[in-house]
Short mmCIF file of C-alpha atoms and ligand atoms in Angstrom, two decimals:
data_model
loop_
_atom_site.label_atom_id
_atom_site.label_comp_id
_atom_site.label_asym_id
_atom_site.label_seq_id
_atom_site.Cartn_x
_atom_site.Cartn_y
_atom_site.Cartn_z
CA MET A 139 0.00 0.00 0.00
CA THR A 140 1.22 3.47 -0.81
CA GLN A 141 2.39 5.40 2.23
CA SER A 142 1.41 9.06 2.17
CA TYR A 143 3.33 11.83 3.86
CA GLN A 144 2.69 15.51 4.24
CA ILE A 145 5.93 17.45 3.88
CA THR A 146 6.33 21.14 4.64
CA LEU A 147 8.88 22.80 2.38
CA LEU A 148 10.70 25.89 3.61
CA PRO A 149 12.88 27.06 0.70
CA GLY A 150 13.86 30.29 2.47
CA ASP A 151 16.43 32.67 1.06
CA GLY A 152 19.36 32.90 -1.36
CA ILE A 153 20.05 29.60 -3.12
CA GLY A 154 17.31 27.96 -1.01
CA PRO A 155 14.59 27.80 -3.71
CA GLU A 156 17.00 26.38 -6.35
CA ILE A 157 18.34 23.56 -4.23
CA MET A 158 14.89 22.82 -2.81
CA ALA A 159 13.49 22.36 -6.32
CA VAL A 160 16.10 19.69 -7.01
CA ALA A 161 15.40 17.84 -3.74
CA VAL A 162 11.65 17.84 -4.42
CA ASP A 163 12.15 16.36 -7.89
CA ILE A 164 14.36 13.64 -6.42
CA LEU A 165 11.81 12.84 -3.72
CA LYS A 166 9.08 12.49 -6.35
CA VAL A 167 11.15 10.01 -8.35
CA VAL A 168 12.17 8.00 -5.29
CA GLY A 169 8.55 8.08 -4.14
CA GLN A 170 7.48 6.38 -7.39
CA HIS A 171 10.17 3.73 -6.94
CA GLN A 172 9.40 3.05 -3.29
CA ASP A 173 5.62 3.46 -3.36
CA LEU A 174 5.65 6.62 -1.26
CA ASP A 175 3.34 9.55 -1.89
CA PHE A 176 4.45 13.01 -0.81
CA GLU A 177 2.10 15.93 -0.46
CA PHE A 178 4.27 19.05 -0.46
CA LYS A 179 3.15 22.36 1.03
CA GLU A 180 5.40 25.39 0.91
CA ALA A 181 5.67 28.06 3.60
CA LEU A 182 7.66 31.20 4.37
CA ILE A 183 10.59 31.52 6.76
CA GLY A 184 13.57 33.86 7.13
CA GLY A 185 14.13 36.85 4.90
CA VAL A 186 11.36 36.03 2.42
CA ALA A 187 8.93 35.88 5.34
CA LEU A 188 10.21 39.23 6.64
CA ASP A 189 9.67 40.80 3.23
CA ALA A 190 6.22 39.28 2.78
CA VAL A 191 4.66 39.55 6.24
CA GLY A 192 7.19 41.38 8.46
CA GLU A 193 8.25 38.49 10.70
CA PRO A 194 10.84 35.74 10.23
CA LEU A 195 8.62 32.87 11.42
CA PRO A 196 4.93 33.54 10.72
CA GLN A 197 2.53 31.66 13.01
CA GLU A 198 1.00 30.08 9.91
CA THR A 199 4.37 28.55 9.00
CA LEU A 200 4.92 27.09 12.46
CA GLU A 201 1.41 25.61 12.46
CA LEU A 202 1.84 24.05 9.03
CA CYS A 203 5.14 22.52 10.20
CA GLN A 204 3.53 21.18 13.37
CA GLN A 205 0.80 19.49 11.33
CA SER A 206 3.15 17.82 8.87
CA ASP A 207 5.07 14.55 8.98
CA ALA A 208 8.42 16.24 8.32
CA VAL A 209 9.87 19.61 7.41
CA LEU A 210 12.45 20.08 4.68
CA LEU A 211 14.26 23.40 5.05
CA ALA A 212 16.80 24.90 2.65
CA ALA A 213 18.56 28.01 3.96
CA ILE A 214 17.79 31.39 5.49
CA GLY A 215 19.44 34.79 5.71
CA GLY A 216 21.22 37.34 3.55
CA TYR A 217 23.04 40.65 3.76
CA LYS A 218 19.84 42.56 3.29
CA TRP A 219 18.36 41.48 6.63
CA ASP A 220 21.61 41.54 8.68
CA VAL A 221 20.97 45.10 9.81
CA LEU A 222 17.58 44.40 11.40
CA PRO A 223 17.10 44.22 15.19
CA ARG A 224 17.54 40.73 16.66
CA HIS A 225 13.85 39.81 16.87
CA LEU A 226 13.53 40.55 13.16
CA ARG A 227 16.54 38.59 11.98
CA PRO A 228 16.10 35.51 9.75
CA GLU A 229 18.14 33.51 12.31
CA THR A 230 15.51 34.31 14.94
CA GLY A 231 12.98 32.56 12.72
CA LEU A 232 15.14 29.44 12.59
CA LEU A 233 15.66 29.44 16.36
CA GLY A 234 11.89 29.91 16.79
CA LEU A 235 11.22 26.91 14.55
CA ARG A 236 13.62 24.74 16.57
CA ALA A 237 12.03 25.85 19.83
CA GLY A 238 8.47 25.68 18.46
CA LEU A 239 8.88 22.07 17.33
CA LYS A 240 10.97 21.20 20.45
CA LEU A 241 13.83 19.90 18.30
CA PHE A 242 16.36 19.29 21.03
CA ALA A 243 18.57 16.86 19.10
CA ASN A 244 20.59 17.97 16.11
CA LEU A 245 22.42 15.27 14.15
CA ARG A 246 25.21 16.54 11.92
CA PRO A 247 27.15 13.87 10.08
CA ALA A 248 30.57 14.72 8.66
CA GLN A 249 31.55 12.00 6.29
CA ILE A 250 34.32 12.08 3.74
CA PHE A 251 33.29 11.19 0.22
CA PRO A 252 36.33 9.36 -1.18
CA GLN A 253 35.79 11.14 -4.51
CA LEU A 254 36.16 14.53 -2.79
CA MET A 255 39.26 13.92 -0.67
CA ASP A 256 41.14 16.63 -2.58
CA ALA A 257 38.58 19.22 -1.54
CA SER A 258 39.70 19.12 2.10
CA SER A 259 42.35 21.53 3.33
CA LEU A 260 43.80 18.69 5.43
CA LYS A 261 46.16 16.01 4.20
CA PRO A 262 44.50 12.90 2.71
CA GLU A 263 46.09 10.61 5.32
CA VAL A 264 44.53 12.70 8.10
CA ILE A 265 40.99 12.63 6.75
CA LYS A 266 40.84 9.26 5.02
CA GLY A 267 37.81 7.35 6.23
CA VAL A 268 36.54 10.11 8.53
CA ASP A 269 32.95 9.42 9.53
CA ILE A 270 31.77 11.51 12.47
CA MET A 271 28.30 12.20 13.83
CA VAL A 272 27.98 15.36 15.89
CA VAL A 273 24.97 15.22 18.21
CA ARG A 274 24.33 18.82 19.22
CA GLU A 275 21.84 19.88 21.88
CA LEU A 276 19.63 22.40 20.09
CA THR A 277 16.99 24.00 22.31
CA GLY A 278 18.88 24.79 25.51
CA GLY A 279 22.19 26.11 26.75
CA ILE A 280 23.41 29.62 26.10
CA TYR A 281 21.22 30.04 23.01
CA PHE A 282 18.08 30.07 25.12
CA GLY A 283 19.22 30.61 28.74
CA GLU A 284 17.81 33.43 30.87
CA PRO A 285 18.65 36.12 31.83
CA ARG A 286 19.76 37.49 28.48
CA GLY A 287 20.00 40.97 27.11
CA VAL A 288 21.97 44.18 27.34
CA PHE A 289 21.33 45.94 30.64
CA SER A 290 22.53 49.13 32.30
CA THR A 291 24.61 48.75 35.44
CA GLU A 292 24.24 51.10 38.43
CA SER A 293 27.08 53.19 37.09
CA GLY A 294 25.18 53.53 33.79
CA GLU A 295 27.51 51.27 31.83
CA GLN A 296 25.98 48.79 29.39
CA ARG A 297 26.49 45.11 30.18
CA GLY A 298 25.64 42.22 27.85
CA VAL A 299 24.44 38.99 29.42
CA ASN A 300 23.72 35.45 28.22
CA THR A 301 23.29 32.41 30.40
CA MET A 302 24.53 28.90 29.81
CA ALA A 303 22.15 26.65 31.70
CA TYR A 304 21.08 23.01 31.48
CA THR A 305 18.67 21.06 33.63
CA VAL A 306 19.27 17.37 34.30
CA ALA A 307 16.25 16.52 32.13
CA GLU A 308 17.70 18.48 29.20
CA ILE A 309 21.07 16.77 29.53
CA ASP A 310 19.57 13.31 29.94
CA ARG A 311 17.36 13.44 26.85
CA ILE A 312 20.19 14.48 24.53
CA ALA A 313 22.46 11.92 26.21
CA HIS A 314 20.01 9.13 25.42
CA VAL A 315 19.85 10.19 21.77
CA ALA A 316 23.65 10.27 21.62
CA PHE A 317 24.17 6.87 23.24
CA ALA A 318 21.54 5.32 20.95
CA THR A 319 23.18 6.95 17.94
CA ALA A 320 26.61 5.60 18.94
CA GLN A 321 25.08 2.14 19.39
CA LYS A 322 23.91 2.20 15.77
CA ARG A 323 27.35 3.34 14.61
CA ARG A 324 30.75 2.15 15.81
CA GLY A 325 29.87 2.19 19.53
CA LYS A 326 32.10 5.12 20.55
CA LEU A 327 30.78 8.29 22.16
CA CYS A 328 32.86 11.32 23.10
CA SER A 329 31.15 13.97 25.24
CA VAL A 330 32.53 17.48 24.91
CA ASP A 331 32.27 20.08 27.67
CA LYS A 332 34.23 22.68 29.61
CA ALA A 333 33.95 21.00 33.00
CA ASN A 334 37.32 22.35 34.13
CA VAL A 335 35.78 25.84 34.24
CA LEU A 336 31.97 25.75 34.02
CA GLU A 337 29.57 24.33 36.62
CA VAL A 338 26.98 23.68 33.92
CA SER A 339 29.54 21.51 32.16
CA GLN A 340 30.36 19.62 35.36
CA LEU A 341 26.69 18.71 35.68
CA TRP A 342 26.70 17.70 32.01
CA ARG A 343 29.72 15.44 32.54
CA ASP A 344 28.29 13.91 35.72
CA ARG A 345 24.98 13.04 34.04
CA ILE A 346 26.57 11.61 30.90
CA THR A 347 28.89 9.48 33.05
CA HIS A 348 25.94 8.31 35.15
CA LEU A 349 23.83 7.37 32.12
CA ALA A 350 26.71 5.47 30.53
CA THR A 351 25.93 2.57 32.89
CA GLU A 352 22.73 2.01 30.85
CA TYR A 353 24.80 1.60 27.68
CA PRO A 354 27.58 -0.86 28.55
CA ASP A 355 28.17 -1.52 24.85
CA VAL A 356 29.13 2.13 24.21
CA GLU A 357 32.68 3.23 24.94
CA LEU A 358 32.42 6.70 26.51
CA SER A 359 35.13 9.35 26.67
CA HIS A 360 35.16 13.04 27.61
CA LEU A 361 37.07 15.98 26.17
CA TYR A 362 37.23 19.65 27.00
CA VAL A 363 35.97 21.69 24.09
CA ASP A 364 39.29 23.39 23.32
CA ASN A 365 41.03 20.03 23.17
CA ALA A 366 38.18 18.58 21.09
CA ALA A 367 38.58 21.38 18.53
CA MET A 368 42.28 20.62 18.33
CA GLN A 369 41.79 16.83 18.12
CA LEU A 370 39.24 17.25 15.34
CA VAL A 371 41.83 18.80 13.06
CA ARG A 372 44.78 16.80 14.42
CA CYS A 373 43.34 13.30 14.16
CA PRO A 374 39.65 13.23 13.22
CA GLN A 375 39.70 9.47 12.60
CA GLN A 376 39.63 8.88 16.37
CA PHE A 377 36.00 10.09 16.55
CA ASP A 378 32.77 8.23 15.97
CA THR A 379 29.89 10.03 17.73
CA LEU A 380 30.29 13.35 19.55
CA VAL A 381 27.72 14.81 21.94
CA THR A 382 27.83 18.37 23.13
CA SER A 383 25.89 21.46 24.14
CA ASN A 384 24.29 23.96 21.79
CA LEU A 385 27.11 26.51 21.45
CA PHE A 386 29.98 24.01 21.47
CA GLY A 387 28.08 21.93 18.91
CA ASP A 388 27.58 24.96 16.69
CA ILE A 389 31.33 25.51 16.58
CA LEU A 390 32.52 21.89 16.47
CA SER A 391 30.05 20.92 13.75
CA ASP A 392 31.49 23.63 11.49
CA ILE A 393 34.99 22.28 12.12
CA ALA A 394 33.81 18.72 11.44
CA ALA A 395 32.07 19.91 8.27
CA MET A 396 35.19 21.59 6.99
CA LEU A 397 37.24 18.40 7.44
CA THR A 398 35.28 17.07 4.51
CA GLY A 399 36.22 20.16 2.51
CA SER A 400 32.78 20.35 1.06
CA ILE A 401 30.22 21.99 3.29
CA GLY A 402 27.98 21.91 0.21
CA MET A 403 27.61 18.16 0.74
CA LEU A 404 26.51 17.96 4.37
CA PRO A 405 22.95 17.41 5.57
CA SER A 406 21.52 17.60 9.09
CA ALA A 407 18.51 16.41 11.05
CA SER A 408 16.85 18.14 13.99
CA LEU A 409 14.60 15.89 16.02
CA GLY A 410 12.30 16.14 19.02
CA ALA A 411 10.86 13.49 21.30
CA LYS A 412 7.86 13.24 18.98
CA GLY A 413 6.39 15.14 16.06
CA PRO A 414 8.00 16.27 12.84
CA GLY A 415 11.73 16.80 12.50
CA VAL A 416 13.43 19.48 10.43
CA PHE A 417 15.96 18.41 7.81
CA GLU A 418 18.32 20.96 6.30
CA PRO A 419 21.75 21.41 4.77
CA VAL A 420 24.53 22.55 7.09
CA HIS A 421 25.51 25.33 4.67
CA GLY A 422 23.89 28.72 4.47
CA SER A 423 21.94 30.64 1.84
CA ALA A 424 24.99 31.74 -0.25
CA PRO A 425 23.39 35.00 -1.45
CA ASP A 426 26.44 35.74 -3.64
CA ILE A 427 25.54 32.94 -6.07
CA ALA A 428 21.75 32.94 -5.65
CA GLY A 429 19.72 32.68 -8.84
CA GLN A 430 22.72 31.77 -11.01
CA ASP A 431 22.15 28.02 -11.20
CA GLN A 432 25.57 27.44 -9.64
CA ALA A 433 24.60 26.14 -6.21
CA ASN A 434 25.43 22.64 -5.06
CA PRO A 435 22.09 20.93 -4.34
CA LEU A 436 23.63 17.75 -2.90
CA ALA A 437 23.43 18.72 0.79
CA GLN A 438 19.75 19.48 0.23
CA VAL A 439 19.25 16.17 -1.56
CA LEU A 440 21.08 14.34 1.24
CA SER A 441 18.91 16.20 3.77
CA ALA A 442 15.90 14.73 1.99
CA ALA A 443 17.57 11.33 2.45
CA MET A 444 18.02 12.05 6.17
CA MET A 445 14.34 13.02 6.30
CA LEU A 446 13.43 9.64 4.84
CA ARG A 447 15.74 7.78 7.23
CA TYR A 448 15.26 9.61 10.54
CA GLY A 449 11.92 11.36 10.06
CA LEU A 450 9.80 8.97 8.01
CA HIS A 451 11.60 5.70 8.80
CA GLN A 452 12.02 4.78 5.14
CA PRO A 453 15.65 3.61 5.09
CA ALA A 454 15.43 1.93 1.66
CA ALA A 455 14.35 5.19 0.02
CA ALA A 456 17.09 7.07 1.90
CA SER A 457 19.73 4.59 0.76
CA GLN A 458 18.55 4.89 -2.83
CA ILE A 459 19.17 8.66 -2.79
CA GLU A 460 22.54 8.30 -1.06
CA ALA A 461 23.65 5.69 -3.58
CA ALA A 462 22.62 7.95 -6.48
CA VAL A 463 24.72 10.82 -5.07
CA PHE A 464 27.66 8.44 -4.70
CA THR A 465 27.27 7.30 -8.32
CA LEU A 466 27.01 10.89 -9.55
CA LEU A 467 30.33 11.73 -7.87
CA GLU A 468 31.82 8.49 -9.12
CA GLN A 469 30.88 9.51 -12.67
CA GLY A 470 32.85 12.71 -12.18
CA TYR A 471 30.01 15.25 -12.05
CA ARG A 472 30.54 18.22 -9.74
CA THR A 473 29.27 21.69 -8.97
CA GLY A 474 31.81 24.52 -8.93
CA ASP A 475 32.43 24.35 -5.17
CA ILE A 476 33.73 20.78 -5.32
CA GLN A 477 35.32 20.69 -8.75
CA SER A 478 38.81 19.36 -9.34
CA PRO A 479 40.87 18.69 -12.48
CA GLY A 480 39.29 16.08 -14.72
CA THR A 481 35.75 16.47 -13.38
CA THR A 482 32.70 17.80 -15.22
CA VAL A 483 31.13 20.91 -13.72
CA LEU A 484 27.36 21.12 -13.97
CA GLY A 485 24.83 23.68 -12.74
CA CYS A 486 22.37 23.06 -9.96
CA ARG A 487 19.51 21.99 -12.25
CA ALA A 488 21.71 19.70 -14.37
CA ILE A 489 22.97 17.94 -11.24
CA GLY A 490 19.34 17.26 -10.38
CA GLU A 491 18.58 15.95 -13.88
CA THR A 492 21.64 13.69 -13.80
CA LEU A 493 20.63 12.31 -10.42
CA ILE A 494 17.19 11.49 -11.79
CA GLN A 495 18.74 9.63 -14.73
CA ILE A 496 20.89 7.66 -12.30
CA LEU A 497 17.85 6.84 -10.14
CA ASN A 498 15.82 5.73 -13.13
CA GLN A 499 18.63 3.53 -14.42
CA GLY A 500 18.48 2.00 -10.91
C1 IPM B 631 23.64 26.61 12.63
C2 IPM B 631 23.66 28.11 12.45
C3 IPM B 631 22.64 28.71 13.39
C4 IPM B 631 23.06 28.38 14.81
C5 IPM B 631 22.38 30.20 13.22
C6 IPM B 631 22.02 30.54 11.78
C7 IPM B 631 21.32 30.70 14.15
O1 IPM B 631 24.96 28.60 12.67
O2 IPM B 631 22.58 26.00 12.38
O3 IPM B 631 24.67 26.05 12.99
O4 IPM B 631 23.89 29.09 15.39
O5 IPM B 631 22.57 27.40 15.34
MG1 MG B 632 26.41 27.10 12.93
#
């Protein structure tokens, strides 16, 4: 029987609409192959929402997302909106979506494609075989902690304040996701904190250590965040699954992404305890190349694969997309950001068309 899913599409800003169009075409083809029916509904977020209705996350968008089976997001932001006050920034819309859907777990894989080894700024022997999953806490920590703001002191000086705070419940739920993720991978989990300085990190470390007893098959280690940043570029092959707080995860996932040399290839999944997840590329909206048919749609396509795997529990369909991307690279097709001598550079749309041919050749 055909399975039907309602998918909310949030193309957003910059290259968002171009790469989203490719991912939607791919999903339709894979849907035919795998007997899946997708009903797509599009909504506004980020800069386009600001321009259209004056807010970065319209209530209507959040409600549509809440009612759907999964949300596929492209990218938000652009120079034009960078000057607006914080509550009217595209990023505030994204943070509102994460909070509104209670997406506390952010999975960011950083996997080297053997065909793209040259794209990394690190030596091939350092990055060969790298396959890391960063599990980032996404709705707590310093991003959301109170008090926050810029306040006047008694002497009339301005003072900026943010608060890094985690409750035990917040730590435990991300820890469980991380341990379960490590179990499905190579069974190694490294928790990253700053417990030598921060009380909130000491609590984090204590809870993770405590919960490890429930996962005897997972080998747990701890690193301070500064050391983790260094180890990631020194010897990334030592890592399997990393778990860390919101801010540290923001930073470390960019480092992990850059190991692969091709941020245009990396997808992500943001998941809650229940309800729809949000699936989006790690890269941004690249306003400098928007509308020129030059964008790399592969992170968006791989985000659609993550949506199938982690959001809709359709691993066969996910694998089909991932295999098609692998074949495309194997055949030497590239977008400009990942080109190297001897490869064929195609535009965004042509990459999509080639992927569809590969899928249909099966
Ligand atoms: C990310 C981004 C966001 C974050 C910004 C755009 C709010 O850097 O998804 O990593 O800091 O979480
Ligand atoms: Mg970031």
